Short mmCIF file of C-alpha atoms in Angstrom, two decimals:
data_model
loop_
_atom_site.label_atom_id
_atom_site.label_comp_id
_atom_site.label_asym_id
_atom_site.label_seq_id
_atom_site.Cartn_x
_atom_site.Cartn_y
_atom_site.Cartn_z
CA MET A 1 -67.56 60.01 -32.52
CA ARG A 2 -64.23 60.97 -30.41
CA LYS A 3 -62.17 58.61 -32.52
CA LEU A 4 -63.51 60.28 -35.76
CA LYS A 5 -62.33 63.34 -34.49
CA ARG A 6 -59.20 62.81 -33.06
CA LEU A 7 -58.40 60.53 -36.96
CA LEU A 8 -59.58 63.75 -38.69
CA PHE A 9 -56.85 65.90 -36.44
CA TRP A 10 -54.03 63.37 -36.86
CA VAL A 11 -54.30 62.77 -40.53
CA PRO A 12 -54.04 66.08 -42.15
CA CYS A 13 -50.97 66.51 -39.64
CA ALA A 14 -49.25 63.30 -40.84
CA SER A 15 -49.70 64.39 -44.41
CA VAL A 16 -48.08 67.95 -43.38
CA ILE A 17 -45.38 66.12 -41.76
CA LEU A 18 -44.63 63.42 -44.64
CA MET A 19 -44.48 66.29 -47.59
CA SER A 20 -42.26 68.49 -45.49
CA CYS A 21 -39.66 65.26 -45.14
CA LYS A 22 -38.77 65.58 -49.15
CA THR A 23 -34.92 65.46 -49.88
CA GLU A 24 -33.86 67.63 -52.26
CA GLU A 25 -30.82 66.31 -54.22
CA PRO A 26 -27.83 67.93 -54.26
CA ALA A 27 -26.47 70.54 -56.90
CA PRO A 28 -24.54 68.47 -59.60
CA ALA A 29 -20.90 68.75 -60.08
CA ASN A 30 -19.16 69.66 -63.60
CA LEU A 31 -16.66 67.69 -65.41
CA LEU A 32 -14.19 68.53 -68.40
CA VAL A 33 -12.49 65.98 -69.86
CA ALA A 34 -8.99 66.31 -71.67
CA ASN A 35 -7.15 63.44 -73.84
CA MET A 36 -3.24 63.99 -74.08
CA VAL A 37 -2.39 59.98 -74.30
CA VAL A 38 0.09 59.11 -77.17
CA ASN A 39 0.93 55.27 -77.78
CA PRO A 40 4.14 54.49 -77.60
CA PRO A 41 6.06 53.95 -80.91
CA VAL A 42 6.06 50.96 -83.01
CA SER A 43 8.94 49.64 -84.83
CA PRO A 44 10.04 50.59 -87.40
CA SER A 45 9.00 54.20 -86.26
CA PRO A 46 10.75 55.91 -83.16
CA LEU A 47 7.69 58.42 -82.94
CA PRO A 48 4.59 57.88 -80.86
CA THR A 49 1.34 58.00 -82.39
CA VAL A 50 -1.67 59.86 -81.43
CA GLY A 51 -3.85 58.29 -78.86
CA ALA A 52 -7.56 56.40 -79.13
CA ALA A 53 -10.52 58.63 -78.95
CA VAL A 54 -12.30 58.26 -75.72
CA ASP A 55 -15.51 58.11 -74.48
CA VAL A 56 -16.36 58.86 -70.54
CA ARG A 57 -18.67 57.26 -67.91
CA TRP A 58 -19.62 58.48 -64.69
CA GLY A 59 -21.32 56.28 -62.40
CA GLY A 60 -21.70 53.70 -65.24
CA ASN A 61 -23.73 56.32 -66.94
CA PRO A 62 -22.07 57.69 -70.47
CA VAL A 63 -21.41 61.84 -70.06
CA ILE A 64 -18.98 62.72 -72.53
CA TYR A 65 -18.26 60.98 -76.16
CA ASN A 66 -15.44 60.82 -78.61
CA VAL A 67 -12.97 63.36 -76.85
CA ILE A 68 -10.02 63.09 -79.26
CA TYR A 69 -6.30 63.12 -78.32
CA GLY A 70 -5.62 66.95 -78.39
CA ALA A 71 -8.56 68.16 -77.66
CA ALA A 72 -11.20 68.56 -74.45
CA SER A 73 -14.89 67.55 -74.08
CA VAL A 74 -16.97 70.14 -75.96
CA SER A 75 -20.66 71.00 -75.80
CA GLY A 76 -22.48 69.78 -78.67
CA ASN A 77 -20.87 68.13 -81.47
CA PRO A 78 -17.27 66.14 -80.77
CA VAL A 79 -14.34 67.55 -82.34
CA ALA A 80 -13.23 65.58 -85.45
CA SER A 81 -9.63 66.57 -85.94
CA VAL A 82 -7.11 69.50 -84.01
CA SER A 83 -4.44 71.28 -85.67
CA SER A 84 -2.23 73.94 -84.25
CA PHE A 85 -4.69 76.48 -85.48
CA THR A 86 -7.61 74.84 -83.66
CA SER A 87 -9.54 76.83 -81.34
CA VAL A 88 -11.84 74.33 -79.37
CA ALA A 89 -13.86 75.71 -76.75
CA ALA A 90 -14.01 73.54 -74.18
CA GLY A 91 -17.80 72.11 -72.01
CA TYR A 92 -18.21 71.01 -68.58
CA ALA A 93 -20.76 68.05 -68.58
CA SER A 94 -23.06 68.08 -65.49
CA VAL A 95 -22.49 64.79 -63.05
CA LYS A 96 -23.95 63.78 -60.04
CA SER A 97 -22.13 65.12 -57.18
CA ASP A 98 -21.23 61.90 -55.18
CA ALA A 99 -17.90 59.39 -55.02
CA LEU A 100 -18.86 57.21 -58.12
CA PRO A 101 -17.02 55.16 -60.29
CA LEU A 102 -14.91 57.45 -63.28
CA ASN A 103 -14.80 55.19 -66.29
CA PHE A 104 -12.26 56.08 -69.69
CA ALA A 105 -13.01 53.63 -72.48
CA ILE A 106 -11.94 53.49 -76.18
CA GLY A 107 -14.39 55.76 -78.07
CA GLY A 108 -17.37 54.38 -80.18
CA THR A 109 -16.65 50.83 -78.13
CA THR A 110 -18.25 48.79 -75.60
CA GLY A 111 -16.60 47.52 -72.70
CA THR A 112 -12.82 48.40 -74.10
CA THR A 113 -12.01 49.97 -70.24
CA LEU A 114 -8.75 52.21 -70.24
CA TYR A 115 -9.41 53.77 -66.93
CA ASN A 116 -11.58 52.89 -63.80
CA ARG A 117 -11.22 54.19 -60.48
CA ILE A 118 -13.62 56.07 -57.75
CA ALA A 119 -13.35 59.61 -57.88
CA SER A 120 -15.18 62.07 -55.80
CA PHE A 121 -17.23 65.31 -57.12
CA SER A 122 -18.46 68.11 -54.45
CA PRO A 123 -21.60 69.60 -55.29
CA GLY A 124 -21.59 72.91 -57.21
CA ARG A 125 -18.17 72.38 -57.94
CA ASN A 126 -15.83 72.46 -61.55
CA TYR A 127 -13.15 69.23 -62.42
CA THR A 128 -11.00 68.54 -65.17
CA ALA A 129 -10.04 65.16 -65.77
CA VAL A 130 -6.90 64.49 -67.85
CA ALA A 131 -5.68 61.39 -69.22
CA LEU A 132 -1.98 61.49 -69.60
CA ASP A 133 -0.43 58.09 -70.29
CA LEU A 134 -1.08 54.90 -71.67
CA ASN A 135 1.15 51.94 -69.63
CA PRO A 136 -0.94 49.84 -70.28
CA PHE A 137 -3.86 51.38 -68.86
CA TYR A 138 -4.51 55.23 -68.57
CA LYS A 139 -3.17 57.85 -66.08
CA VAL A 140 -5.91 60.21 -65.09
CA GLN A 141 -5.09 63.36 -63.25
CA VAL A 142 -8.58 64.72 -61.71
CA MET A 143 -8.18 68.45 -60.45
CA GLU A 144 -10.54 70.95 -59.20
CA ASP A 145 -11.01 74.30 -61.33
CA ASP A 146 -10.90 77.70 -59.83
CA LEU A 147 -13.33 79.37 -62.12
CA SER A 148 -13.65 82.79 -60.66
CA ALA A 149 -12.28 85.66 -62.19
CA PRO A 150 -8.84 86.89 -61.82
CA PRO A 151 -7.65 90.25 -60.56
CA PRO A 152 -7.85 92.95 -62.61
CA GLY A 153 -4.94 93.07 -65.14
CA LYS A 154 -4.22 89.19 -64.08
CA VAL A 155 -4.65 86.04 -66.04
CA LYS A 156 -5.04 82.42 -64.31
CA VAL A 157 -3.45 79.72 -66.52
CA ARG A 158 -3.16 76.16 -65.52
CA PHE A 159 0.18 74.74 -66.91
CA VAL A 160 0.09 70.25 -66.86
CA HIS A 161 3.79 68.61 -67.16
CA ALA A 162 3.64 64.84 -67.98
CA ILE A 163 6.12 62.54 -69.36
CA SER A 164 5.90 58.85 -69.49
CA PRO A 165 8.99 57.17 -68.07
#
């Protein structure tokens, strides 16, 4: 009888302790991707051509599809074309905050990897990955975004200037 009383006491205590040890997932990070890659000139033309659209995977999972040259990732349908008169509202994709492989591949293909490096995103932070150059693989610059409001009467501008050697 004494063992039964101990058992009836310890079983609920153990279950309360085990239930309170539940781990919570950290807040996700947000990722925006911009595609600024041009292909090198091909003879006889001396001018570069527009680079391929890219699909982006984070930790092996697809997160952003068909980011065309001159555009950023968007929420909803991919942008089909961009002209100097087009305004595109960019959208962040929610990604797991961790150190995982960031992978760029030619849009609509499987396995044609143009960039694959480990990146680390902190919980609740916002990042922009800009594909800059193709020689022979993509060069990607990952930057943390400050989305806080600027002081009254001021604006925030990020200017990225990149030239291929």
